[in-house]
PDB file of C-alpha atoms in Angstrom:
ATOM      1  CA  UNK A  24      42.142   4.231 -43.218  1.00 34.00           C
ATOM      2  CA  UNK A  25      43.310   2.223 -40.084  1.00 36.00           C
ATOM      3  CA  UNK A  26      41.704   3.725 -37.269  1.00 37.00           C
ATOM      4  CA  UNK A  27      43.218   0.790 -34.762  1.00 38.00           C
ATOM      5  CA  UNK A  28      45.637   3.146 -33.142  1.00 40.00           C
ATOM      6  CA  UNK A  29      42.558   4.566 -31.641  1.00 49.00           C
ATOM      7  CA  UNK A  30      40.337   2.327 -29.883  1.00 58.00           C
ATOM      8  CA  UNK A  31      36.339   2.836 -30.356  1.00 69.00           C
ATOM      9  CA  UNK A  32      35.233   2.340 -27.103  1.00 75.00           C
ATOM     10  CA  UNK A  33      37.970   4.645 -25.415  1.00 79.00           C
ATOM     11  CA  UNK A  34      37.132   7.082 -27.796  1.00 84.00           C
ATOM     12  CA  UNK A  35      33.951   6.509 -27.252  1.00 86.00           C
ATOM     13  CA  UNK A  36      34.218   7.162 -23.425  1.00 89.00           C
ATOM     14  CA  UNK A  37      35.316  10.746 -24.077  1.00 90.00           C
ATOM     15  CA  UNK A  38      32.672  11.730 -26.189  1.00 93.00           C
ATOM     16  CA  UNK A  39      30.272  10.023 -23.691  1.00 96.00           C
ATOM     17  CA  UNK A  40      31.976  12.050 -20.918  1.00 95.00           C
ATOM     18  CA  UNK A  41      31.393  15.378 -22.863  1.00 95.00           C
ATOM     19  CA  UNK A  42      27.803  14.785 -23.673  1.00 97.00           C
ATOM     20  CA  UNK A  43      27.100  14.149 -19.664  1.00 97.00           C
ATOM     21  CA  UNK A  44      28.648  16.967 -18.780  1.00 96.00           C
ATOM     22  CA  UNK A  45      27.719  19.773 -21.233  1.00 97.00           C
ATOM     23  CA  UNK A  46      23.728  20.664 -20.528  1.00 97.00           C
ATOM     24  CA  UNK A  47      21.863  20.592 -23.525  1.00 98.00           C
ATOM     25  CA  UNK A  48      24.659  18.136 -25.620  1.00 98.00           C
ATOM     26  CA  UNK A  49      22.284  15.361 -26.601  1.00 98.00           C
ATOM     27  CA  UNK A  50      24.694  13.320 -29.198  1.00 97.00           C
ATOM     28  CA  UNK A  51      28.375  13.554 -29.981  1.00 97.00           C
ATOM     29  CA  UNK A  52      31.127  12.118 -32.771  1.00 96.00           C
ATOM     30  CA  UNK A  53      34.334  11.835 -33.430  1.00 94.00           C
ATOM     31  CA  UNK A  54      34.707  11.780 -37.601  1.00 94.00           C
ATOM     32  CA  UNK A  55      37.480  11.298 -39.615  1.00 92.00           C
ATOM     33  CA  UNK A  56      37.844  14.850 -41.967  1.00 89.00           C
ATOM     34  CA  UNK A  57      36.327  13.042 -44.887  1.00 91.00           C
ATOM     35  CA  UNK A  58      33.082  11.672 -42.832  1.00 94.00           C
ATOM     36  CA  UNK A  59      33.912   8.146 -41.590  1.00 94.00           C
ATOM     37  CA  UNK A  60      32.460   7.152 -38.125  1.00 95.00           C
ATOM     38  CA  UNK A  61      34.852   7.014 -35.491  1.00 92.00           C
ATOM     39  CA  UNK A  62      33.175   6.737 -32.348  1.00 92.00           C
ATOM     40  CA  UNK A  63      29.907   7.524 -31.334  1.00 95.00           C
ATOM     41  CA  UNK A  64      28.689   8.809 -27.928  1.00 96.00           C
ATOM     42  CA  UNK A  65      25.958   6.198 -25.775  1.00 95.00           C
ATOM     43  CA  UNK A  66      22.765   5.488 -27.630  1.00 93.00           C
ATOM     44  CA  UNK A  67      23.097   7.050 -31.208  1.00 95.00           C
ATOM     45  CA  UNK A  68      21.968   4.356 -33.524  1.00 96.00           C
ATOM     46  CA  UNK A  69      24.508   3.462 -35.873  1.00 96.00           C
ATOM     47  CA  UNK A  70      22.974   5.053 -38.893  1.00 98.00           C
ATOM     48  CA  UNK A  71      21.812   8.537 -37.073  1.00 98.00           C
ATOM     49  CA  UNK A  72      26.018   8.673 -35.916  1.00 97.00           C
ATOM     50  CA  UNK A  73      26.876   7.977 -40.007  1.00 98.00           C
ATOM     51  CA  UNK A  74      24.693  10.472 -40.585  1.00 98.00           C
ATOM     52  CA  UNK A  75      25.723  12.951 -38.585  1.00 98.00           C
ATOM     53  CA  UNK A  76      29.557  12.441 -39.234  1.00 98.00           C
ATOM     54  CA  UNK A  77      28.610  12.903 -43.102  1.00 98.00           C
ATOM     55  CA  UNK A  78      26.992  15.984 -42.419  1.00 98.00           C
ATOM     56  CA  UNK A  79      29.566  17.461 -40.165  1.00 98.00           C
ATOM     57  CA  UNK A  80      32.499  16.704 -42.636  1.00 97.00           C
ATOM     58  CA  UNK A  81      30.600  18.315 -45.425  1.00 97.00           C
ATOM     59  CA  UNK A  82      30.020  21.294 -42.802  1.00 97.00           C
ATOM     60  CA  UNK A  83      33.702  21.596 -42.063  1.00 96.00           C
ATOM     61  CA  UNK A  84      34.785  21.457 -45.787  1.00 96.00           C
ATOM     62  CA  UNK A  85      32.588  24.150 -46.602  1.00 97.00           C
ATOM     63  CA  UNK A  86      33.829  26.435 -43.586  1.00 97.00           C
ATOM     64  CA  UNK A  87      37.516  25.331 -44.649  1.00 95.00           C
ATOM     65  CA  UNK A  88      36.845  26.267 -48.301  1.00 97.00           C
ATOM     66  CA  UNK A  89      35.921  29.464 -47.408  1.00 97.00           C
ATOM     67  CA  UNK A  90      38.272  29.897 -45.012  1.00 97.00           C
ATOM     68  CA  UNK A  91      41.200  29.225 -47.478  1.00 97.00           C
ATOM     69  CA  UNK A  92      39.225  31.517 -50.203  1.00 98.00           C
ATOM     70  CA  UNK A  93      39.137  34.500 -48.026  1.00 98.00           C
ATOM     71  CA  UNK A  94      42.620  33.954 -46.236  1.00 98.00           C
ATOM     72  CA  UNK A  95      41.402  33.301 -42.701  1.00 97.00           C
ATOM     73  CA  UNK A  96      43.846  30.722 -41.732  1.00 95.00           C
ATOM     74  CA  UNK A  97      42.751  27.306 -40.145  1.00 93.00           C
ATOM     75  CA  UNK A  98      39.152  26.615 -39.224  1.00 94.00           C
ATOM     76  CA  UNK A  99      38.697  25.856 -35.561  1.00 92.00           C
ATOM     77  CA  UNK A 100      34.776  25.679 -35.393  1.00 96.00           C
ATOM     78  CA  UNK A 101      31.808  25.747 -37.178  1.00 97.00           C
ATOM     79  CA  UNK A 102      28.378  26.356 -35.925  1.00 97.00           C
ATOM     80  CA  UNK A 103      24.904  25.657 -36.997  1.00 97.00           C
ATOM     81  CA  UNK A 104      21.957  27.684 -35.786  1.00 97.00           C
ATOM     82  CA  UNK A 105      18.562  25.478 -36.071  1.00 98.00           C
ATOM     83  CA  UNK A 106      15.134  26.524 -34.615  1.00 97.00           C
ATOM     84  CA  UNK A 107      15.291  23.624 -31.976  1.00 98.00           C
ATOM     85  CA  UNK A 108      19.163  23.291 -31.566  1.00 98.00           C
ATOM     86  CA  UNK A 109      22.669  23.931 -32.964  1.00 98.00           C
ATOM     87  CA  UNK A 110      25.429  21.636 -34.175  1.00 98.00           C
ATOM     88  CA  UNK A 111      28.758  22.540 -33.197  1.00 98.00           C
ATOM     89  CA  UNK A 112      31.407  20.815 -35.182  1.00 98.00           C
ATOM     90  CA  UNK A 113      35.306  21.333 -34.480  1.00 95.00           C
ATOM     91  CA  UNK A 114      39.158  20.602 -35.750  1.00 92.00           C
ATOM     92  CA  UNK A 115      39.822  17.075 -33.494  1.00 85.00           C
ATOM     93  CA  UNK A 116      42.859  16.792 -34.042  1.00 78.00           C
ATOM     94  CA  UNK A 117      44.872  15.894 -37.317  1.00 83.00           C
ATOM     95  CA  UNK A 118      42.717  14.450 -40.134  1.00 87.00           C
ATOM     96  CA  UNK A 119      39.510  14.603 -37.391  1.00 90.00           C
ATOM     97  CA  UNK A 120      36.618  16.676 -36.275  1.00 94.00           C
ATOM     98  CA  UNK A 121      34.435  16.342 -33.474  1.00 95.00           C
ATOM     99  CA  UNK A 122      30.575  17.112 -33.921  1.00 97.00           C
ATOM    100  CA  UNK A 123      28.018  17.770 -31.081  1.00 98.00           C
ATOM    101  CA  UNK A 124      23.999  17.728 -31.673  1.00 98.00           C
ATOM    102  CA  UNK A 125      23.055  20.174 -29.014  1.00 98.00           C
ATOM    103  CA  UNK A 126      19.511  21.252 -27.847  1.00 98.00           C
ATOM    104  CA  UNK A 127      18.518  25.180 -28.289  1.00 98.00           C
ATOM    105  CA  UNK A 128      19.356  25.928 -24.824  1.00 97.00           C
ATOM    106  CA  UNK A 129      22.545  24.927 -24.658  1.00 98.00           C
ATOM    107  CA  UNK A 130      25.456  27.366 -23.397  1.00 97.00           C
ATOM    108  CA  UNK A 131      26.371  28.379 -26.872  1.00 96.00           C
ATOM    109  CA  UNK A 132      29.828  29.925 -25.502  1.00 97.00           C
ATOM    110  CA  UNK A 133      29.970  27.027 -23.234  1.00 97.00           C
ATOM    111  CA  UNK A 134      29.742  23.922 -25.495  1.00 97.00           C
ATOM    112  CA  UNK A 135      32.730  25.979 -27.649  1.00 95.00           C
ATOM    113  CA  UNK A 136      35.111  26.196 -24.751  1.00 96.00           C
ATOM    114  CA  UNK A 137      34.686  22.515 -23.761  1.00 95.00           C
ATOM    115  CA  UNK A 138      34.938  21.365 -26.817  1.00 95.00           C
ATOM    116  CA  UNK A 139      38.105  22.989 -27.825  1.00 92.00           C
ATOM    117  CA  UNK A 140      39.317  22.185 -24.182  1.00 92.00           C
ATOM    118  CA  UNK A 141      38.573  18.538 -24.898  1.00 90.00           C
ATOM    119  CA  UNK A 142      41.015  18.511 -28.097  1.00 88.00           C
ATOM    120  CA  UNK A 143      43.345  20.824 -26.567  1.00 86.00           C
ATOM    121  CA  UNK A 144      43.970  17.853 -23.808  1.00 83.00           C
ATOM    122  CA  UNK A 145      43.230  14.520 -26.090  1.00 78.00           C
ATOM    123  CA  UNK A 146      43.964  16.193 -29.741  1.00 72.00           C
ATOM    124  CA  UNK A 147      46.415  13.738 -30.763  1.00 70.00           C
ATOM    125  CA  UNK A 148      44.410  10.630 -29.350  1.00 67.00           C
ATOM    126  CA  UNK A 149      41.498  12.099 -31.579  1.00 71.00           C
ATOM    127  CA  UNK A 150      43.423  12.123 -35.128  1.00 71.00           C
ATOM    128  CA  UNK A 151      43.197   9.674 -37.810  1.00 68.00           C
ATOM    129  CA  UNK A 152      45.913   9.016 -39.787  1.00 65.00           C
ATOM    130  CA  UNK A 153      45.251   9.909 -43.594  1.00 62.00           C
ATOM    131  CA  UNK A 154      44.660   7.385 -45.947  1.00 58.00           C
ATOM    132  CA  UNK A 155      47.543   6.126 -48.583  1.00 58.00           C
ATOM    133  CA  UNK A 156      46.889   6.792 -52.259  1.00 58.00           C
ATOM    134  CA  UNK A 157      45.085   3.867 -54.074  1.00 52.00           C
ATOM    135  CA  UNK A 158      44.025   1.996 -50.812  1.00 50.00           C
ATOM    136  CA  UNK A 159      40.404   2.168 -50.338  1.00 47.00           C
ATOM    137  CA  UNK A 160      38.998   3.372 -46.784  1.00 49.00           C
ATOM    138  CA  UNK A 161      38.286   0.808 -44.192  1.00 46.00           C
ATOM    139  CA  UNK A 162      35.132   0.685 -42.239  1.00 45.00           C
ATOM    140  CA  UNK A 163      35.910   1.668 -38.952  1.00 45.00           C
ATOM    141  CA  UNK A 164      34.613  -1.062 -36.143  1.00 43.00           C
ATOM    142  CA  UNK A 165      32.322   1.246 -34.746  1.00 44.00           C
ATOM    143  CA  UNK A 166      29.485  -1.137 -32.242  1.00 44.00           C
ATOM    144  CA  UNK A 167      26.446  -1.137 -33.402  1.00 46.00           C
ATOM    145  CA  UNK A 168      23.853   0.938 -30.965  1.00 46.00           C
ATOM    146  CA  UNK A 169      20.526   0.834 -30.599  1.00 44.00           C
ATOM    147  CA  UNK A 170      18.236   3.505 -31.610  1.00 43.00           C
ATOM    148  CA  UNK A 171      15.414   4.718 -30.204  1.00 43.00           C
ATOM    149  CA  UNK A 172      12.573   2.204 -29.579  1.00 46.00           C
ATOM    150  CA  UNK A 173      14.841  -0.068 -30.191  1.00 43.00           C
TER     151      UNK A 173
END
């Protein structure tokens, strides 16, 4: 997957932007639909952001599966519930998804409506192209962060 058509750091800068904005939004992604790191938002350690994109693609699979099972047309968002926060994963764009790790008191109606306004105005820049048959995936350059206590 080339993911040079969409600079890291500029992508980067949005998801940065959203987390600063959004109380409660403590880290943020951009994924390609079959998990690889994109871009990260400020101080996610490298491995907690791989992480995270895994787990969000997996999410979004599951809600698309369904979705195609039952006949409720394209998946938009998917939400997880946990007893000290949520994780909000969305459609980014073609081929992409955009996760957010948010604390228990965030604005659940409020993190969905920025969210989807923040693909609705950068969708495109967001997408990944899909990869060709037979060529393996290339590692996105994502920066390496530091994690905490680091």
């Amino acid at each position: 997957m080339e993911l040079t058509a969409r600079p890291t750091a500029e992508l980067a800068w949005l998801v940065d932007d959203l987390v600063s904005r959004l109380p409660g939004a403590e880290k943020a992604v951009v994924l390609s639909a079959d998990g690889l790191l994109m871009a990260a938002s400020s101080g996610v350690a490298r491995e907690d952001a791989e992480h995270l994109s895994a787990v969000a693609a997996s999410m979004f699979g599951l809600a698309r599966g369904a979705s195609r099972r039952f006949g409720k047309g394209p998946v938009r968002q998917a939400m997880i519930e946990m007893a000290s926060g949520f994780l909000f994963v969305s459609s980014g764009g073609t081929g992409a998804c955009l996760a957010v790790l948010a604390t228990e008191t965030a604005d659940v109606g409020l993190m969905a409506y920025e969210m989807a306004m923040l693909v609705v105005r950068v969708g495109e820049y967001l997408s990944a192209p899909a990869r060709a048959n037979g060529v393996p995936a290339r590692r996105p350059a994502v920066p390496a962060q530091a994690g905490p206590g680091e």
